[in-house]
Short mmCIF file of C-alpha atoms and ligand atoms in Angstrom, two decimals:
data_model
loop_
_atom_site.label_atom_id
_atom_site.label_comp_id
_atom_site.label_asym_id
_atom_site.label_seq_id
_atom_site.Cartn_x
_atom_site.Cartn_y
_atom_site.Cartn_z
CA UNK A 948 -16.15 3.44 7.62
CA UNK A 949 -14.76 6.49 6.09
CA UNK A 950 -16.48 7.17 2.48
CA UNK A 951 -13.48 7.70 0.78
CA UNK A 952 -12.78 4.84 -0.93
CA UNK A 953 -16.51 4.58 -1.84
CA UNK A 954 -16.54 7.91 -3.73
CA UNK A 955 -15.02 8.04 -7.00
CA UNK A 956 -14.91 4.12 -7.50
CA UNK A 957 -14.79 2.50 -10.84
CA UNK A 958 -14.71 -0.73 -12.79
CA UNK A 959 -10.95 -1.66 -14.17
CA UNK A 960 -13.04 -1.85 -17.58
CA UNK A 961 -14.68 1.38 -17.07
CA UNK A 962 -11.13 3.03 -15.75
CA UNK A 963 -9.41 1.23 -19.03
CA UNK A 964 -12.21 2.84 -21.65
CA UNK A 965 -10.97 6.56 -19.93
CA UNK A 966 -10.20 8.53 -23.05
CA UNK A 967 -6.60 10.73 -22.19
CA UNK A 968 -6.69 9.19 -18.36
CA UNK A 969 -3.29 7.91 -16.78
CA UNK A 970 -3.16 5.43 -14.94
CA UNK A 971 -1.09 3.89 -11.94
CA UNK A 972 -1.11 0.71 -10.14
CA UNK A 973 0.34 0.02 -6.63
CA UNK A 974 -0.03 -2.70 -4.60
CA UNK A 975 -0.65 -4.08 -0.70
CA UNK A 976 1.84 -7.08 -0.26
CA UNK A 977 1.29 -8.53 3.49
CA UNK A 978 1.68 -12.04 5.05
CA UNK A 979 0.76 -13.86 8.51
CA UNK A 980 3.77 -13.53 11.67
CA UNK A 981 3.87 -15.20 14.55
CA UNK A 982 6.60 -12.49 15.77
CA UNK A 983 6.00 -10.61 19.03
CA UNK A 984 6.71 -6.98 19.74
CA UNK A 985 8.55 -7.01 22.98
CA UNK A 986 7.80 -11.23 23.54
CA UNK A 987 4.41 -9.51 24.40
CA UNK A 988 2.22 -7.76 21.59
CA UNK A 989 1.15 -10.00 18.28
CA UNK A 990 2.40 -8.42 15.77
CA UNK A 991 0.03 -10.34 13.38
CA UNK A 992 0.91 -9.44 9.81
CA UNK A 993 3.48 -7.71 8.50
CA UNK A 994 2.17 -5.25 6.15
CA UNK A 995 4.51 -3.23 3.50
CA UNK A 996 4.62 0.10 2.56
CA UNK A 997 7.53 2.29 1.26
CA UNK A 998 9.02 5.86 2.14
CA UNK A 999 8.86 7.53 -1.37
CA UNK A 1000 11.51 9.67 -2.26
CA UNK A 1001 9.16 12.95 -1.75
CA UNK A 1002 9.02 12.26 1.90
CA UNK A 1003 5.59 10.88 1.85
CA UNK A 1004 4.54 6.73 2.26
CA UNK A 1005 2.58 5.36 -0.10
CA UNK A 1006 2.80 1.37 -1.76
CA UNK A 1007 5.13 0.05 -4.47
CA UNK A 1008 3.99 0.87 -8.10
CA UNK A 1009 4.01 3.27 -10.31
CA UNK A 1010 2.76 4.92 -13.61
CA UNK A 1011 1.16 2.35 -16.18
CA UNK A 1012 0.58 3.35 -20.05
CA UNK A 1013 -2.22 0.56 -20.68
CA UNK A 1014 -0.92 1.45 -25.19
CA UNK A 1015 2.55 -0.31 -24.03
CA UNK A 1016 1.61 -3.03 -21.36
CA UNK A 1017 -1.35 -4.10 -19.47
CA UNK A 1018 -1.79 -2.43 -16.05
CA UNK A 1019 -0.59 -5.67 -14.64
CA UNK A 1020 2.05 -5.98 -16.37
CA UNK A 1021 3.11 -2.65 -15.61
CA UNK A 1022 2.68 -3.24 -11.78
CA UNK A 1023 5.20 -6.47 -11.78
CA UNK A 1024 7.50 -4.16 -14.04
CA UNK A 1025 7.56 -1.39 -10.92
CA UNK A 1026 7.62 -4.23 -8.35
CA UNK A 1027 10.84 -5.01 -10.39
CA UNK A 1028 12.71 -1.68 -10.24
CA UNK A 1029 11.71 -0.72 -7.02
CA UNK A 1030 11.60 -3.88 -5.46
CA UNK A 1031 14.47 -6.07 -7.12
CA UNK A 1032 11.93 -8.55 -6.81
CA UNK A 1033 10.34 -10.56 -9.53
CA UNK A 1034 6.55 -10.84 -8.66
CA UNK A 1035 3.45 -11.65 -11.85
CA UNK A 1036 0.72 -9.45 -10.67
CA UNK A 1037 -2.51 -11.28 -12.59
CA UNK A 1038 -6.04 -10.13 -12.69
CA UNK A 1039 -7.31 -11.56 -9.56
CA UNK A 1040 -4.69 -9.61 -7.17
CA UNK A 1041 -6.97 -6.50 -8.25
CA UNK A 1042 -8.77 -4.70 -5.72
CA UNK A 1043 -10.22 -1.42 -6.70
CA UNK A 1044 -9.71 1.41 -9.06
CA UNK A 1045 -10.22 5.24 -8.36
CA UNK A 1046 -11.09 8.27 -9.93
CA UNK A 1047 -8.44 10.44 -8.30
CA UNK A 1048 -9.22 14.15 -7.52
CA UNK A 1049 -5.45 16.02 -8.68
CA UNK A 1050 -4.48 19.90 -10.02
CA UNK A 1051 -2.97 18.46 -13.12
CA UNK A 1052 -4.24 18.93 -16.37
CA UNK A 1053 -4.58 14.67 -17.16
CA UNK A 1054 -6.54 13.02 -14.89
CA UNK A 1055 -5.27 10.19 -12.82
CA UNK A 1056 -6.80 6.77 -12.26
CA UNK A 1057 -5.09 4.97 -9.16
CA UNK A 1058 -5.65 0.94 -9.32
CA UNK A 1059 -5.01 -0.94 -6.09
CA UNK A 1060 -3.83 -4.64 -6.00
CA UNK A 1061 -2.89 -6.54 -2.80
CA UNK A 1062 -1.47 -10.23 -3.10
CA UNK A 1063 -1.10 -12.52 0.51
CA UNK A 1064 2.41 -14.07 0.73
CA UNK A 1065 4.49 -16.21 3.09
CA UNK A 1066 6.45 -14.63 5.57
CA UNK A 1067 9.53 -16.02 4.47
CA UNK A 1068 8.74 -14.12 0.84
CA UNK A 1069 7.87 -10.52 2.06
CA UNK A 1070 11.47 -10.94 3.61
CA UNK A 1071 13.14 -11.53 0.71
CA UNK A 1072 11.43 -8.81 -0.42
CA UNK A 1073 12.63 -6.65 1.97
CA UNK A 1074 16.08 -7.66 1.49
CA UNK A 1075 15.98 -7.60 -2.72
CA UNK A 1076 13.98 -3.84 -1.90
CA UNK A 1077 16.88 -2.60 0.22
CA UNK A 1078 19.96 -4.08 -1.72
CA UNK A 1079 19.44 -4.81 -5.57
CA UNK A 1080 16.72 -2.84 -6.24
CA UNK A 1081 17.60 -0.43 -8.83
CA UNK A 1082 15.42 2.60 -7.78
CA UNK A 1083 16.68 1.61 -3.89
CA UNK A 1084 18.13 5.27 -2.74
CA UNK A 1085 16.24 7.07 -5.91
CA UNK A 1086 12.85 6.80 -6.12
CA UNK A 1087 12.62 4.68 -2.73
CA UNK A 1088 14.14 5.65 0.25
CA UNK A 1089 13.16 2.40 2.34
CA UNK A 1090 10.58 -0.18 3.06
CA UNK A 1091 8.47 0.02 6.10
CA UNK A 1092 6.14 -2.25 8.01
CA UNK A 1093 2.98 -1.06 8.98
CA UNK A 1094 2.33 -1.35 13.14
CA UNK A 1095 -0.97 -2.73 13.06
CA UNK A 1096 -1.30 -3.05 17.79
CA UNK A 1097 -2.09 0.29 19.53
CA UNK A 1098 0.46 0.50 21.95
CA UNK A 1099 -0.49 1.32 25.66
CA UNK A 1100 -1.81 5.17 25.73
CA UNK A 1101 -3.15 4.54 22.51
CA UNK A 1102 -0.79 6.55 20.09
CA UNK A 1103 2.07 4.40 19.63
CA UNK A 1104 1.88 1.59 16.61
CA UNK A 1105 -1.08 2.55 14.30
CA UNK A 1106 -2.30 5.74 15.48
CA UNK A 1107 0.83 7.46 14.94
CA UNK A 1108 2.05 5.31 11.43
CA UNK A 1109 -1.73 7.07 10.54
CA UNK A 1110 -0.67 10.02 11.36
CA UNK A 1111 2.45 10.48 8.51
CA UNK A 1112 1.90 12.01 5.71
CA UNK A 1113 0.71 9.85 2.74
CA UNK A 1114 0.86 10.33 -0.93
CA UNK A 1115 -2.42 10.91 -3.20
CA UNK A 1116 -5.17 8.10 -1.60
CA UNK A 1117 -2.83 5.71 -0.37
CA UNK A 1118 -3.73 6.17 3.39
CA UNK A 1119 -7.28 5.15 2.78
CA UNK A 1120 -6.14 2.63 0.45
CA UNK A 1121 -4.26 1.19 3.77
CA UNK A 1122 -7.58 1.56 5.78
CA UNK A 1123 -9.61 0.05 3.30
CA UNK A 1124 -7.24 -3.05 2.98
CA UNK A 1125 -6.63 -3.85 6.59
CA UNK A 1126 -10.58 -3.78 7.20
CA UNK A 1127 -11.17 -5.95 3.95
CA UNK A 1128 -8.57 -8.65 4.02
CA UNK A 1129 -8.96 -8.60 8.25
CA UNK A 1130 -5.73 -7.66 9.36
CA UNK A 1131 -7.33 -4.90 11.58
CA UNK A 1132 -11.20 -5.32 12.90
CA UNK A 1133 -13.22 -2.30 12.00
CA UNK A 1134 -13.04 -1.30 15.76
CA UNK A 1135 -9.23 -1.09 16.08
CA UNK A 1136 -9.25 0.44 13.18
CA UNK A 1137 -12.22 3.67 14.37
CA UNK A 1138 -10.24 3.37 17.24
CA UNK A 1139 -7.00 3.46 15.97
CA UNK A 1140 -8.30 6.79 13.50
CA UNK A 1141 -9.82 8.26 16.77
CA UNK A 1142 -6.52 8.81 18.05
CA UNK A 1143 -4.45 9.73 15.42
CA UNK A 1144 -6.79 12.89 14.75
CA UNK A 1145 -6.16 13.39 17.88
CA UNK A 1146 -2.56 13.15 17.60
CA UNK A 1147 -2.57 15.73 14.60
CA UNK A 1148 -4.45 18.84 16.92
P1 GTP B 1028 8.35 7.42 -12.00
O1 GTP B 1028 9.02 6.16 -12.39
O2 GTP B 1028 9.26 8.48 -11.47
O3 GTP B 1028 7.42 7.92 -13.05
O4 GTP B 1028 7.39 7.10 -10.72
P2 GTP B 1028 6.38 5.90 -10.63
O5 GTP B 1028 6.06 5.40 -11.99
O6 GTP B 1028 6.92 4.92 -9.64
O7 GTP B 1028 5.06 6.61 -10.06
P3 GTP B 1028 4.54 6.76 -8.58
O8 GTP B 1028 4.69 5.50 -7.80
O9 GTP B 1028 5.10 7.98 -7.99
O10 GTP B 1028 2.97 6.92 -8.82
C1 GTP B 1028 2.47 7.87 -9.78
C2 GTP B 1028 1.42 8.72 -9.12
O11 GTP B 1028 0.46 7.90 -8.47
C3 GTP B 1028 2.00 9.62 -8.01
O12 GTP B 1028 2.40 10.84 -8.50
C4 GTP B 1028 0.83 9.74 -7.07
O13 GTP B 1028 -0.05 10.75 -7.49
C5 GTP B 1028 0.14 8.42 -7.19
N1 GTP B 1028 0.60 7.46 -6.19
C6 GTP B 1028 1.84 7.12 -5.83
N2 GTP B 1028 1.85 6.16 -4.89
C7 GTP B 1028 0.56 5.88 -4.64
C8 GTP B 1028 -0.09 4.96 -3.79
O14 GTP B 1028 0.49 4.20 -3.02
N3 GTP B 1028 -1.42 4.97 -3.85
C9 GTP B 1028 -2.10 5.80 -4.67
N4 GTP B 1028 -3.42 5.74 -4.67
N5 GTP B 1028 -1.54 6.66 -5.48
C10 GTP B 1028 -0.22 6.71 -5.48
MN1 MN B 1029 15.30 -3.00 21.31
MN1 MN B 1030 8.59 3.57 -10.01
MN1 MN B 1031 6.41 4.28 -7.65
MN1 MN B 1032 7.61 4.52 -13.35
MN1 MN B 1033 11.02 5.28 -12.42
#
């Protein structure tokens, strides 16, 4: 595995007791399909992420003030404006925090959550994140679905969503996730890495 996530890991109790650190929360919401790419390929899980208004993907969430709300808290709050959708984040949805390496002056801490949900939810998330979502068009341009098959040739579907441009650590945020909750094997997803640095020369 890459060493990214590994470096610069801390405790949400160690990242809360960070004198003058912000802090922002963003979270991995996926579910089972039985859906087919083509009546062929498995698509497997359908894995959200969002087009950010900057251009760049990265997960729903946002800034947290942990003097006004608890990081949770916060999260459902940003799940709320940029989803339309009313989701209670809780303690156990939390998967790692991060020390993150960035030019401004106050250093950020980026917390990562993922919650499983039914099929049938993540589309009404997509629909509430695409209609009444107030920051739909503003802040969010779109949800997207992560490809998780490698197409044949072995760029399309994974190697080339890879291949975007991500915001702060969210790309190895994805990685991390689709090794750890086994939506990818850590094969497909070498494999899947091979290629899109390939992809990028
Ligand atoms: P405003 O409401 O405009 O303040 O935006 P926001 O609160 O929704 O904040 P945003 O989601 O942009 O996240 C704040 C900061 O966290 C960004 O400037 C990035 O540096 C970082 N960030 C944004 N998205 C992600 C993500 O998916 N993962 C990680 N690790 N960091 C992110
Ligand atoms: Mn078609
Ligand atoms: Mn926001
Ligand atoms: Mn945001
Ligand atoms: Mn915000
Ligand atoms: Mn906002």
């Amino acid at each position: 595995m890459r060493g990214s996530m590994a470096s610069g890991q801390l405790s949400r109790e160690e990242a809360l007791a960070c004198v003058g650190c912000r802090h922002a929360c963003h979270i991995l919401l996926y579910a089972d399909t039985e859906a087919q790419l083509f009546e062929e390929i498995p698509i497997r899980h359908i894995v959200l992420m969002q087009m950010r208004f900057d251009g760049l993907l990265g997960f729903p969430g946002g800034l947290v003030d942990p003097s006004e709300e608890s990081l949770e808290e916060g999260l459902s709050r940003e799940l709320w404006e940029e989803l339309g959708f009313s989701l209670s984040v809780t303690l156990e949805d939390h998967v790692s925090s991060c020390h993150n390496p960035s030019s401004s002056s106050s250093h950020l801490i980026t917390h990562f959550y993922a919650r499983r949900m039914e099929e049938k939810e993540i589309r009404e998330v997509e629909k509430a994140a695409a209609s009444t979502a107030t920051d739909h068009g503003h802040e969010v341009m779109g949800m997207v679905r992560v490809p998780l098959y490698t197409l044949k040739g072995g760029e399309g579907g994974l190697p080339s969503f890879l291949s975007h441009s991500f915001i702060g650590n969210s790309r190895s945020q994805l990685e991390d996730a689709l090794v750890r909750f086994g939506l990818v094997t850590p094969e497909e997803l070498q494999t899947a890495l091979t290629h899109a640095e390939q992809r990028r020369k």
